[in-house]
Amino acid sequence: MSKRTIVALPGDGIGRTVLDEAIRVLDAAGFEADYVEGDIGWEFWRREGNPLPQRTIDLLEKHKIALFGAITSKPKDEAFEELAPELKEKGLVYSSPIVCLRQHFNLDICLRPCRTYKGNPLNFIRRGPNGDVEEPQVDVAIFRQNTEGLYGGVEWSDPPQQVYDAFLTHPKFKKNFGSVPKEDISISTRIFTKRATERILRAAFDHARKYGYKSVTVCEKPNVIRETSGMMYKMARQIQQADYSDIELWNTNIDAQMMWLTKNPEDYGVIVAGNMFGDIVSDAFAGLIGGLGFACSAQYNPDTGIGVFEPTHGSAPKYADYKVSIVNPIAMIESACMMLDFIEEHDTAKRIRKAIAEVVAEGKVRTYDMAKMSGRPDVIEKGAASTQQMTDAIIAKL
Ligand code: NAI
Ligand code: MG
């Protein structure tokens, strides 16, 4: 097979550190690829007024697959302050490059798997019926709609008159908000389309079938958010009855789900939700399997084959300048495994995951988070592994 080209998008802070480590592991596993670096992140906002330059979009368009570290985002005013002086007059407004990537390439499917590694000291434990300690095996795959809903960006403060007038035609708006001055109102919309909803639902059901999960749980709030959550659940029922009768369809409310998931997390298989609830429920499940050092993700468009693979964590700026890096590279390395699965390099992905599992189970090499230390530069002296040492240990198992 011809050698692949992967777009490497290091971004900012620890994103740069962990991406290098993931590439080291891919090399050691014998995955043959060329890596071309794409510019993305804070530095490009400051220098060029654009955190996602067109040349980076072109690179991804051409090569289709990207590994992404993390970026730094700052609030509007701070972003403006840091802009190069000659750009300040241009009326530029900062917006998150990762959200721009999602929308530009319609990366509407976001998959965040959460699987327990045996022997991880950060695993969720609970008390059993006889007071004994149980460690449930979590294995869930969360499908989050990645482009619409509450993160779709259609929002206003002091909305334009036409928008306000349109809202007034809704009896509930009129009754509950009609007496509030327009300038005192902020509105964020939650738009679901049938097309995108069907795509995320089918992605979830297909995944359940392919990997042998017995159930798909729609995690929304259809009893209250009747139009959007209601539509998703109704479509899930239709799709399941028509095409996936071998897979059970479960329905939970996001609030109740947040309670249930510490009670019986091992009972869930595939979970599917809109953008915001998917974000919430995936962070919650990630907390049961080790938190940000372990949480990986894929976002892709099944039609174009364009995919971006990244850890859930951000750029953790306070750790970025440590002389010896202390952060856990596993979330990024796991994200690289998701990339391998996406391009059908399943054997290599499997070998890397097995190597990680062995290192975690052995328990000799643990980054500061796994050692339950607070993240200071002296954690290495106290026995925590550095980022590089964790990677070395994984490579040694390959
Ligand atoms: P963060 O995820 O960067 O860090 C939060 C805390 O989690 C850290 O202080 C550290 O204690 C821990 N942590 C994160 N990654 C870790 C790792 N690999 N190993 C061990 N511990 C780890 O989130 P924060 O501090 O809220 O945001 C920092 C910057 O990152 C902000 O500018 C934010 O906008 C951005 N961000 C970017 C994301 C992305 O690129 N997709 C996602 C989340 C935040
Ligand atoms: Mg999040």
Short mmCIF file of C-alpha atoms and ligand atoms in Angstrom, two decimals:
data_model
loop_
_atom_site.label_atom_id
_atom_site.label_comp_id
_atom_site.label_asym_id
_atom_site.label_seq_id
_atom_site.Cartn_x
_atom_site.Cartn_y
_atom_site.Cartn_z
CA MET A 1 0.00 0.00 0.00
CA SER A 2 1.23 3.50 -0.74
CA LYS A 3 2.42 5.62 2.13
CA ARG A 4 -0.21 7.88 3.65
CA THR A 5 0.10 11.55 4.40
CA ILE A 6 -1.34 12.63 7.73
CA VAL A 7 -1.92 16.27 8.57
CA ALA A 8 -0.42 17.02 11.99
CA LEU A 9 -2.17 19.91 13.72
CA PRO A 10 -0.25 20.43 16.97
CA GLY A 11 -1.99 23.66 17.99
CA ASP A 12 -0.98 25.17 21.33
CA GLY A 13 0.45 24.27 24.72
CA ILE A 14 0.49 20.60 25.59
CA GLY A 15 -1.25 19.84 22.28
CA ARG A 16 2.19 20.12 20.70
CA THR A 17 3.79 17.83 23.28
CA VAL A 18 1.27 15.01 23.15
CA LEU A 19 1.00 15.01 19.35
CA ASP A 20 4.76 14.37 19.05
CA GLU A 21 4.39 11.47 21.47
CA ALA A 22 1.54 9.92 19.49
CA ILE A 23 3.59 10.09 16.30
CA ARG A 24 6.47 8.39 18.11
CA VAL A 25 4.15 5.54 19.01
CA LEU A 26 2.74 5.29 15.48
CA ASP A 27 6.28 5.09 14.09
CA ALA A 28 7.29 2.46 16.61
CA ALA A 29 4.20 0.41 15.74
CA GLY A 30 5.33 0.37 12.12
CA PHE A 31 2.61 2.61 10.75
CA GLU A 32 4.12 4.17 7.66
CA ALA A 33 3.13 7.73 6.99
CA ASP A 34 4.42 11.15 6.14
CA TYR A 35 3.30 13.95 8.43
CA VAL A 36 2.76 17.48 7.18
CA GLU A 37 2.29 20.16 9.79
CA GLY A 38 -0.75 22.42 9.57
CA ASP A 39 -0.89 25.85 11.21
CA ILE A 40 -3.68 26.24 13.73
CA GLY A 41 -4.19 28.01 17.03
CA TRP A 42 -3.45 31.05 19.07
CA GLU A 43 -0.16 32.05 17.48
CA PHE A 44 -1.90 32.39 14.09
CA TRP A 45 -4.69 34.42 15.58
CA ARG A 46 -2.16 36.83 17.06
CA ARG A 47 0.06 37.08 13.99
CA GLU A 48 -2.44 36.75 11.15
CA GLY A 49 -5.81 37.39 12.73
CA ASN A 50 -6.92 33.90 11.76
CA PRO A 51 -6.43 30.83 13.97
CA LEU A 52 -7.35 28.54 11.06
CA PRO A 53 -5.56 29.85 7.94
CA GLN A 54 -6.88 28.83 4.52
CA ARG A 55 -3.65 26.89 3.84
CA THR A 56 -4.53 24.56 6.71
CA ILE A 57 -8.03 23.98 5.34
CA ASP A 58 -6.45 23.19 1.95
CA LEU A 59 -4.09 20.66 3.54
CA LEU A 60 -6.95 18.80 5.17
CA GLU A 61 -9.00 18.95 2.00
CA LYS A 62 -6.10 17.30 0.19
CA HIS A 63 -4.99 14.66 2.69
CA LYS A 64 -8.31 14.05 4.52
CA ILE A 65 -6.93 12.75 7.81
CA ALA A 66 -5.61 14.88 10.66
CA LEU A 67 -4.22 14.32 14.12
CA PHE A 68 -4.95 17.33 16.27
CA GLY A 69 -3.36 18.24 19.62
CA ALA A 70 -5.27 21.08 21.28
CA ILE A 71 -5.71 24.80 20.96
CA THR A 72 -5.96 27.72 23.34
CA SER A 73 -9.10 29.86 23.18
CA LYS A 74 -9.63 33.06 25.10
CA PRO A 75 -12.68 35.31 25.60
CA LYS A 76 -13.47 37.95 22.98
CA ASP A 77 -11.87 40.95 24.71
CA GLU A 78 -8.65 39.17 25.63
CA ALA A 79 -8.40 37.81 22.10
CA PHE A 80 -8.63 41.32 20.71
CA GLU A 81 -5.96 42.59 23.13
CA GLU A 82 -3.43 40.02 21.92
CA LEU A 83 -3.90 40.73 18.24
CA ALA A 84 -0.87 42.22 16.41
CA PRO A 85 -1.21 46.05 16.45
CA GLU A 86 -1.56 46.36 12.66
CA LEU A 87 -4.56 43.97 12.72
CA LYS A 88 -6.50 45.74 15.44
CA GLU A 89 -8.35 48.08 13.10
CA LYS A 90 -9.67 45.33 10.85
CA GLY A 91 -12.74 44.36 12.82
CA LEU A 92 -11.57 40.75 13.27
CA VAL A 93 -13.48 38.58 15.73
CA TYR A 94 -11.94 35.44 17.24
CA SER A 95 -13.79 32.19 16.77
CA SER A 96 -12.61 28.73 17.78
CA PRO A 97 -10.71 27.04 14.94
CA ILE A 98 -11.90 23.61 16.00
CA VAL A 99 -15.53 24.67 15.72
CA CYS A 100 -14.69 26.24 12.33
CA LEU A 101 -13.11 22.96 11.17
CA ARG A 102 -16.20 21.01 12.20
CA GLN A 103 -18.52 23.34 10.37
CA HIS A 104 -16.35 23.84 7.28
CA PHE A 105 -15.95 20.10 6.64
CA ASN A 106 -19.29 19.14 8.17
CA LEU A 107 -17.56 16.80 10.63
CA ASP A 108 -20.94 16.06 12.11
CA ILE A 109 -20.21 12.70 13.70
CA CYS A 110 -18.26 12.87 16.94
CA LEU A 111 -17.35 9.58 18.61
CA ARG A 112 -15.98 9.48 22.13
CA PRO A 113 -15.36 5.99 23.46
CA CYS A 114 -14.80 5.39 27.18
CA ARG A 115 -13.30 2.04 28.13
CA THR A 116 -11.88 0.94 31.45
CA TYR A 117 -8.23 -0.05 31.50
CA LYS A 118 -7.73 -2.71 34.17
CA GLY A 119 -5.42 -1.53 36.93
CA ASN A 120 -5.90 2.19 36.33
CA PRO A 121 -5.95 3.72 39.82
CA LEU A 122 -8.36 6.36 38.49
CA ASN A 123 -11.07 3.82 37.65
CA PHE A 124 -14.48 4.38 39.17
CA ILE A 125 -15.24 2.02 42.06
CA ARG A 126 -18.41 1.50 44.08
CA ARG A 127 -19.49 -0.40 47.14
CA GLY A 128 -21.18 -3.74 46.51
CA PRO A 129 -24.14 -5.22 48.42
CA ASN A 130 -21.88 -6.76 51.07
CA GLY A 131 -19.72 -3.70 51.53
CA ASP A 132 -17.13 -5.08 49.12
CA VAL A 133 -15.52 -2.87 46.50
CA GLU A 134 -16.61 -3.35 42.90
CA GLU A 135 -14.87 -1.98 39.84
CA PRO A 136 -17.36 -2.05 36.96
CA GLN A 137 -15.96 -2.45 33.45
CA VAL A 138 -17.11 0.57 31.47
CA ASP A 139 -17.26 0.18 27.71
CA VAL A 140 -19.40 2.85 26.11
CA ALA A 141 -19.22 4.63 22.77
CA ILE A 142 -20.78 8.08 22.83
CA PHE A 143 -22.00 9.53 19.54
CA ARG A 144 -22.39 13.28 19.77
CA GLN A 145 -23.98 15.35 17.00
CA ASN A 146 -21.15 17.74 16.34
CA THR A 147 -22.42 20.68 14.29
CA GLU A 148 -25.94 21.71 15.35
CA GLY A 149 -27.99 22.18 18.49
CA LEU A 150 -27.04 24.58 21.21
CA TYR A 151 -23.49 24.90 19.82
CA GLY A 152 -24.73 25.81 16.34
CA GLY A 153 -23.87 29.46 16.96
CA VAL A 154 -27.26 30.98 16.10
CA GLU A 155 -27.64 33.38 19.01
CA TRP A 156 -28.19 37.02 19.89
CA SER A 157 -28.05 39.46 22.75
CA ASP A 158 -30.59 42.23 22.25
CA PRO A 159 -31.87 40.43 19.14
CA PRO A 160 -32.71 42.32 15.95
CA GLN A 161 -36.30 43.57 15.79
CA GLN A 162 -37.37 41.02 13.16
CA VAL A 163 -36.09 38.16 15.32
CA TYR A 164 -37.78 39.57 18.40
CA ASP A 165 -41.04 40.00 16.52
CA ALA A 166 -40.86 36.45 15.23
CA PHE A 167 -40.38 35.14 18.76
CA LEU A 168 -43.40 37.16 19.91
CA THR A 169 -45.56 35.05 17.61
CA HIS A 170 -44.93 32.11 19.94
CA PRO A 171 -47.52 32.14 22.73
CA LYS A 172 -45.03 30.99 25.38
CA PHE A 173 -42.50 33.67 24.47
CA LYS A 174 -45.19 36.29 24.64
CA LYS A 175 -46.48 35.06 28.00
CA ASN A 176 -43.14 34.46 29.74
CA PHE A 177 -40.87 37.07 28.18
CA GLY A 178 -43.15 39.56 26.44
CA SER A 179 -42.83 42.15 29.19
CA VAL A 180 -39.01 42.06 29.28
CA PRO A 181 -37.28 44.86 27.32
CA LYS A 182 -35.67 43.51 24.16
CA GLU A 183 -32.22 44.76 25.16
CA ASP A 184 -32.40 42.66 28.33
CA ILE A 185 -32.83 39.41 26.42
CA SER A 186 -30.19 36.95 25.20
CA ILE A 187 -31.26 34.05 23.00
CA SER A 188 -29.30 30.93 22.05
CA THR A 189 -31.13 28.57 19.72
CA ARG A 190 -31.15 24.78 19.66
CA ILE A 191 -31.69 23.75 16.06
CA PHE A 192 -31.87 20.07 15.03
CA THR A 193 -32.31 19.05 11.39
CA LYS A 194 -33.74 15.70 10.30
CA ARG A 195 -30.78 15.08 8.03
CA ALA A 196 -28.09 15.51 10.68
CA THR A 197 -30.18 13.71 13.30
CA GLU A 198 -30.60 10.71 11.05
CA ARG A 199 -26.86 10.66 10.30
CA ILE A 200 -25.82 10.58 13.96
CA LEU A 201 -28.48 7.98 14.81
CA ARG A 202 -27.44 5.68 11.97
CA ALA A 203 -23.76 6.10 12.87
CA ALA A 204 -24.64 4.99 16.42
CA PHE A 205 -26.68 1.96 15.31
CA ASP A 206 -24.07 0.90 12.75
CA HIS A 207 -21.36 1.08 15.39
CA ALA A 208 -23.44 -0.99 17.81
CA ARG A 209 -23.90 -3.67 15.17
CA LYS A 210 -20.29 -3.64 13.98
CA TYR A 211 -18.79 -3.93 17.46
CA GLY A 212 -21.45 -6.11 19.08
CA TYR A 213 -23.07 -3.69 21.50
CA LYS A 214 -26.57 -4.82 22.45
CA SER A 215 -28.16 -1.40 22.97
CA VAL A 216 -28.26 2.18 21.75
CA THR A 217 -29.39 4.76 24.32
CA VAL A 218 -30.77 8.09 23.20
CA CYS A 219 -29.72 10.50 25.96
CA GLU A 220 -31.75 13.69 25.61
CA LYS A 221 -34.75 15.26 27.36
CA PRO A 222 -37.78 14.60 25.13
CA ASN A 223 -40.33 15.07 27.92
CA VAL A 224 -39.39 18.76 28.23
CA ILE A 225 -37.52 19.74 25.05
CA ARG A 226 -40.29 18.28 22.95
CA GLU A 227 -39.41 19.50 19.50
CA THR A 228 -35.67 18.78 19.23
CA SER A 229 -35.07 15.96 21.73
CA GLY A 230 -38.53 14.67 20.85
CA MET A 231 -37.65 14.53 17.17
CA MET A 232 -34.42 12.67 17.85
CA TYR A 233 -36.12 10.02 19.95
CA LYS A 234 -39.00 9.58 17.51
CA MET A 235 -36.58 9.17 14.60
CA ALA A 236 -34.51 6.71 16.64
CA ARG A 237 -37.62 4.56 17.16
CA GLN A 238 -38.46 4.59 13.46
CA ILE A 239 -34.91 3.82 12.37
CA GLN A 240 -34.54 1.04 14.94
CA GLN A 241 -37.83 -0.60 13.93
CA ALA A 242 -37.07 -0.39 10.23
CA ASP A 243 -33.39 -1.34 10.12
CA TYR A 244 -31.91 -2.35 13.46
CA SER A 245 -34.39 -4.63 15.23
CA ASP A 246 -31.42 -6.72 16.45
CA ILE A 247 -30.33 -3.81 18.66
CA GLU A 248 -32.30 -2.57 21.68
CA LEU A 249 -33.25 1.09 21.84
CA TRP A 250 -33.11 2.69 25.28
CA ASN A 251 -34.13 6.22 26.20
CA THR A 252 -32.75 8.20 29.14
CA ASN A 253 -32.99 11.84 30.17
CA ILE A 254 -29.65 13.63 30.39
CA ASP A 255 -30.18 14.65 34.03
CA ALA A 256 -31.16 11.16 35.17
CA GLN A 257 -28.35 9.69 33.08
CA MET A 258 -25.82 11.74 35.03
CA MET A 259 -27.12 10.04 38.16
CA TRP A 260 -27.39 6.52 36.72
CA LEU A 261 -23.94 6.46 35.27
CA THR A 262 -22.28 6.11 38.64
CA LYS A 263 -24.77 3.41 39.59
CA ASN A 264 -24.61 1.02 36.66
CA PRO A 265 -22.18 2.34 34.04
CA GLU A 266 -21.42 -1.19 32.81
CA ASP A 267 -24.99 -1.55 31.50
CA TYR A 268 -24.64 1.05 28.75
CA GLY A 269 -23.29 0.37 25.29
CA VAL A 270 -23.71 2.98 22.58
CA ILE A 271 -25.06 6.37 23.62
CA VAL A 272 -26.28 8.99 21.17
CA ALA A 273 -27.12 12.62 21.88
CA GLY A 274 -27.23 16.12 20.48
CA ASN A 275 -24.25 18.44 20.61
CA MET A 276 -24.38 19.78 24.15
CA PHE A 277 -25.78 16.74 25.95
CA GLY A 278 -23.29 14.59 24.06
CA ASP A 279 -20.50 16.85 25.31
CA ILE A 280 -21.76 16.54 28.88
CA VAL A 281 -22.43 12.82 28.97
CA SER A 282 -19.07 12.02 27.33
CA ASP A 283 -17.15 14.06 29.90
CA ALA A 284 -19.08 12.32 32.66
CA PHE A 285 -18.26 8.84 31.37
CA ALA A 286 -14.64 9.90 30.81
CA GLY A 287 -14.50 10.70 34.52
CA LEU A 288 -15.21 7.03 35.28
CA ILE A 289 -12.25 5.75 33.27
CA GLY A 290 -9.48 8.16 34.25
CA GLY A 291 -10.50 11.63 33.11
CA LEU A 292 -8.78 13.94 30.67
CA GLY A 293 -5.58 11.92 30.46
CA PHE A 294 -7.61 9.08 28.90
CA ALA A 295 -10.44 10.75 26.96
CA CYS A 296 -10.04 10.45 23.19
CA SER A 297 -12.26 11.43 20.29
CA ALA A 298 -12.88 11.25 16.57
CA GLN A 299 -14.86 13.68 14.44
CA TYR A 300 -15.57 12.85 10.87
CA ASN A 301 -17.78 13.06 7.84
CA PRO A 302 -18.59 9.57 6.54
CA ASP A 303 -19.37 10.89 3.04
CA THR A 304 -16.07 12.66 2.39
CA GLY A 305 -13.85 10.46 4.55
CA ILE A 306 -12.41 13.54 6.23
CA GLY A 307 -11.60 12.91 9.89
CA VAL A 308 -9.90 14.79 12.72
CA PHE A 309 -8.71 12.81 15.74
CA GLU A 310 -7.97 14.57 19.02
CA PRO A 311 -7.89 14.16 22.77
CA THR A 312 -10.79 15.76 24.62
CA HIS A 313 -8.49 17.85 26.80
CA GLY A 314 -7.33 21.36 25.96
CA SER A 315 -3.91 23.00 25.78
CA ALA A 316 -3.40 23.09 29.59
CA PRO A 317 -1.21 26.21 29.30
CA LYS A 318 0.05 26.03 32.86
CA TYR A 319 1.83 22.73 32.05
CA ALA A 320 3.07 23.72 28.64
CA ASP A 321 6.34 25.31 29.74
CA TYR A 322 7.54 22.71 32.22
CA LYS A 323 11.12 21.72 31.50
CA VAL A 324 10.09 18.09 31.66
CA SER A 325 6.54 17.54 30.49
CA ILE A 326 4.31 15.78 33.02
CA VAL A 327 0.99 15.37 31.19
CA ASN A 328 -0.47 12.02 30.26
CA PRO A 329 -0.06 11.26 26.53
CA ILE A 330 -2.54 8.33 26.54
CA ALA A 331 -5.60 10.38 25.44
CA MET A 332 -3.69 11.55 22.36
CA ILE A 333 -2.25 8.09 21.65
CA GLU A 334 -5.76 6.60 21.95
CA SER A 335 -7.00 9.25 19.52
CA ALA A 336 -4.32 8.12 17.09
CA CYS A 337 -5.68 4.57 17.49
CA MET A 338 -9.12 5.88 16.51
CA MET A 339 -7.52 7.33 13.41
CA LEU A 340 -6.01 3.95 12.61
CA ASP A 341 -9.42 2.29 12.96
CA PHE A 342 -10.96 4.94 10.71
CA ILE A 343 -8.49 4.12 7.93
CA GLU A 344 -8.92 0.38 8.51
CA GLU A 345 -5.51 -0.16 10.11
CA HIS A 346 -7.20 -2.19 12.82
CA ASP A 347 -4.28 -4.48 13.67
CA THR A 348 -1.93 -1.61 14.42
CA ALA A 349 -4.60 0.07 16.55
CA LYS A 350 -5.14 -3.14 18.44
CA ARG A 351 -1.44 -3.62 19.14
CA ILE A 352 -1.05 -0.09 20.47
CA ARG A 353 -4.11 -0.44 22.71
CA LYS A 354 -2.76 -3.72 24.04
CA ALA A 355 0.57 -2.04 24.82
CA ILE A 356 -1.22 0.75 26.71
CA ALA A 357 -3.29 -1.81 28.60
CA GLU A 358 -0.16 -3.69 29.66
CA VAL A 359 1.58 -0.55 30.91
CA VAL A 360 -1.49 0.53 32.87
CA ALA A 361 -2.07 -2.95 34.32
CA GLU A 362 1.56 -3.28 35.41
CA GLY A 363 1.32 0.01 37.27
CA LYS A 364 5.07 0.72 37.29
CA VAL A 365 4.90 3.76 35.03
CA ARG A 366 2.26 6.30 36.00
CA THR A 367 1.95 9.96 35.08
CA TYR A 368 1.07 12.42 37.85
CA ASP A 369 -2.68 12.15 37.27
CA MET A 370 -2.56 8.38 37.60
CA ALA A 371 -0.42 8.76 40.72
CA LYS A 372 -3.11 11.11 42.11
CA MET A 373 -0.66 13.96 42.60
CA SER A 374 -1.39 17.58 41.91
CA GLY A 375 0.36 18.69 38.76
CA ARG A 376 3.52 20.52 39.87
CA PRO A 377 7.01 20.37 38.36
CA ASP A 378 8.28 18.27 41.31
CA VAL A 379 6.00 15.29 40.56
CA ILE A 380 8.83 13.60 38.68
CA GLU A 381 11.08 13.70 41.79
CA LYS A 382 8.17 12.22 43.71
CA GLY A 383 8.02 9.22 41.42
CA ALA A 384 5.56 10.16 38.67
CA ALA A 385 6.51 9.32 35.10
CA SER A 386 7.11 12.12 32.62
CA THR A 387 5.14 12.32 29.37
CA GLN A 388 8.10 10.87 27.50
CA GLN A 389 8.62 8.06 29.99
CA MET A 390 4.99 7.00 29.60
CA THR A 391 5.40 6.95 25.83
CA ASP A 392 8.67 5.01 26.13
CA ALA A 393 6.95 2.42 28.31
CA ILE A 394 4.17 1.97 25.75
CA ILE A 395 6.68 1.67 22.92
CA ALA A 396 8.67 -0.91 24.89
CA LYS A 397 5.56 -3.13 25.02
CA LEU A 398 4.96 -3.01 21.28
P1 NAI B 1 -7.51 21.64 29.79
O1 NAI B 1 -8.11 20.37 29.32
O2 NAI B 1 -6.46 22.23 28.94
O3 NAI B 1 -6.89 21.42 31.22
C1 NAI B 1 -7.63 21.24 32.40
C2 NAI B 1 -6.83 20.46 33.42
O4 NAI B 1 -6.92 19.08 33.11
C3 NAI B 1 -5.35 20.74 33.40
O5 NAI B 1 -4.98 21.82 34.19
C4 NAI B 1 -4.79 19.44 33.92
O6 NAI B 1 -4.93 19.42 35.32
C5 NAI B 1 -5.72 18.42 33.34
N1 NAI B 1 -5.23 17.83 32.09
C6 NAI B 1 -5.54 18.19 30.81
N2 NAI B 1 -4.92 17.40 29.95
C7 NAI B 1 -4.22 16.51 30.67
C8 NAI B 1 -3.36 15.42 30.34
N3 NAI B 1 -3.13 15.06 29.07
N4 NAI B 1 -2.79 14.74 31.34
C9 NAI B 1 -3.00 15.07 32.61
N5 NAI B 1 -3.80 16.07 32.99
C10 NAI B 1 -4.40 16.78 32.03
O7 NAI B 1 -8.71 22.67 29.99
P2 NAI B 1 -8.70 24.22 30.44
O8 NAI B 1 -7.62 24.47 31.43
O9 NAI B 1 -10.09 24.52 30.79
O10 NAI B 1 -8.38 25.02 29.11
C11 NAI B 1 -7.07 25.39 28.69
C12 NAI B 1 -7.16 25.92 27.27
O11 NAI B 1 -7.51 24.86 26.39
C13 NAI B 1 -8.22 27.01 27.08
O12 NAI B 1 -7.70 28.01 26.26
C14 NAI B 1 -9.37 26.27 26.42
O13 NAI B 1 -10.14 27.12 25.63
C15 NAI B 1 -8.64 25.25 25.60
N6 NAI B 1 -9.41 24.02 25.29
C16 NAI B 1 -9.20 23.49 24.04
C17 NAI B 1 -9.81 22.30 23.68
C18 NAI B 1 -9.48 21.73 22.35
O14 NAI B 1 -8.47 22.06 21.77
N7 NAI B 1 -10.28 20.84 21.80
C19 NAI B 1 -10.73 21.60 24.58
C20 NAI B 1 -10.82 22.20 25.90
C21 NAI B 1 -10.18 23.39 26.21
MG MG B 2 -16.07 19.18 26.62
#
